[in-house]
Amino acid sequence: MTKDQVRVRYAPSPTGYPHIGNIRTALFNWLYARHCGGKFIVRIEDTDQTRRVEGALEAILDSLRWMGLDWDEGPEVGGEYGPYLQSQRLDMYRTYTQQLLENGSAYKCYCTTERLTEMRAEMAARKESMRSYDRHCRDLSDKDRKIQEANLELQGIDPVIRFKSPIEGETTFNDLIRGDITFANSELDDLVLLKSDGYPTYHMANVVDDHFMEITHIMRADEWLSSTPRHVLLYRALGWDLPLFAHLPMILGPDKSKLSKRHGAASLTEYRDRGYLPEAMLNFLALLGWALDGKTDIIDREGLIKHFTIDGISKTAAVFSHEKLDWMNGIYMRRIVEENGIGEFTARALPFLEAGLPLTVRRPLDREYVSRVAPLVYERVKLLSDAPKQAEFFFVDELDYDSHLLLVKGVGKAQAMKALEASKQRLKECTFDAASLEETLRLLADELGFKTGQLFGLLRVAVSGRTAAPPLFQTMEVLGKDRCLKRIDAALKRL
Ligand code: GLU
């Protein structure tokens, strides 16, 4: 196989919003395709109608788009490639199930749900190892089969079709990460291939699609490892070549149990909505089970594409750390500004400001004003969703703060009032640029016998409502004369 023939796929089921582990699978496949100049395919495994979750498909595609994981093929929808949907390919699965029936690798099973439940209860009572099916219909005589068929016809239901799994021996396959893996066939069931509603099971649809989509490498989470021997048997029964398999290491929470919501891990769209940068998420997820050299942490998209190989995937579980993600987000937050200027930060923060500023602030926001505020708040923004909180005082008409903040250290109420009055007078005359403001206010502090820190601290609270805010003079310049004077008046009233 040459490298440009590499074809990989991401095959999520729309049963929920994709979580970290899920998108890590997508990312590894995408990176491998891009590294090899191969193809990345997205296939939605939606044949289990009962487990479909409203909105899950959109969330899957949104997550991929947000991370920039583009796919290369699929049915065209509105001039773009849509993903493949298994629910639109049912005929294929039926055809190949039929082939398995015809070549003796599958059989119809007429057992009712009641019988199956009873059977399982009996097995449990006998303490036999739990198997989901006792192969009751596997060797029915022709006569019995005819009786069952007639019965079904009367009731108007279809039988399920099961795979005739070998009872003895072993099934071995090679995993690119873990080496040879062997399962005893006695552990495998006569799994259902086609359900009575005519829909295939995951196993059947997955194998048929991977074959016809000419998937070369199946990279999926290791929870699917126990499905693989069943798939191997199906490939053989259908006379098809096996793809290569690579089962990705588990992702654990900091307490070393399987990563879950309990650890605060969210769906990818939640991370997006919390204001993480896709660049940071991409880098972070790539290191969950893959490493370049064990010491390099910051590797951007291009670097990942260049270096990503299956050899670099680890056998051992990866541990998810929120601290590391936050740290990485900080790095990329600075990087987007270093590389593309503050305008990049502004553009990304804008939707968060539009959504998160108090409703009293007029929308749409004035872009020009936002772009003047952005450089002042950007260093305090760790997640884009922090932006409204940090920038709020630039936008609201009235500040809401604890009046006690106006009593800065060593300054009494009367003195504070005097200083605010004096500032007001001076500021009326002053040109509102940071340099002039600084000069004017330093002089004033001297005249009032204030330490500069005292006067500046007082004014900071008056104009921003906070003790910790961006540099005072730039802040005042952006706020402008009118607003500053109004706020000083308001502060005087509070004192
Ligand atoms: N539909 C399965 C999932 O939701 C796909 C597993 C596989 O990649 O084969 O993860």
Short mmCIF file of C-alpha atoms and ligand atoms in Angstrom, two decimals, residues 9 11-13 22 43 45 202 206 210 218-220 224 231, ligand 1:
data_model
loop_
_atom_site.label_atom_id
_atom_site.label_comp_id
_atom_site.label_asym_id
_atom_site.label_seq_id
_atom_site.Cartn_x
_atom_site.Cartn_y
_atom_site.Cartn_z
CA ARG A 9 -12.76 7.20 8.61
CA ALA A 11 -17.70 6.75 12.25
CA PRO A 12 -19.65 8.27 15.13
CA SER A 13 -23.14 7.26 16.13
CA ASN A 22 -14.82 10.85 20.38
CA ARG A 43 -19.66 8.21 8.24
CA GLU A 45 -23.58 5.22 12.03
CA TYR A 202 -23.45 -1.91 14.10
CA ASN A 206 -19.60 -1.19 9.90
CA ASP A 210 -15.41 -0.19 5.73
CA ILE A 218 -9.43 1.41 11.22
CA MET A 219 -8.45 3.63 14.09
CA ARG A 220 -11.03 3.61 16.84
CA TRP A 224 -14.37 -1.51 20.29
CA HIS A 231 -15.60 -8.18 12.35
N1 GLU B 1 -20.24 3.91 15.58
C1 GLU B 1 -19.12 3.57 16.41
C2 GLU B 1 -18.94 4.70 17.42
O1 GLU B 1 -19.88 5.35 17.68
C3 GLU B 1 -17.90 3.40 15.53
C4 GLU B 1 -16.86 2.50 16.03
C5 GLU B 1 -15.88 2.25 14.91
O2 GLU B 1 -15.15 3.19 14.61
O3 GLU B 1 -15.92 1.20 14.34
O4 GLU B 1 -17.92 4.97 17.96
#
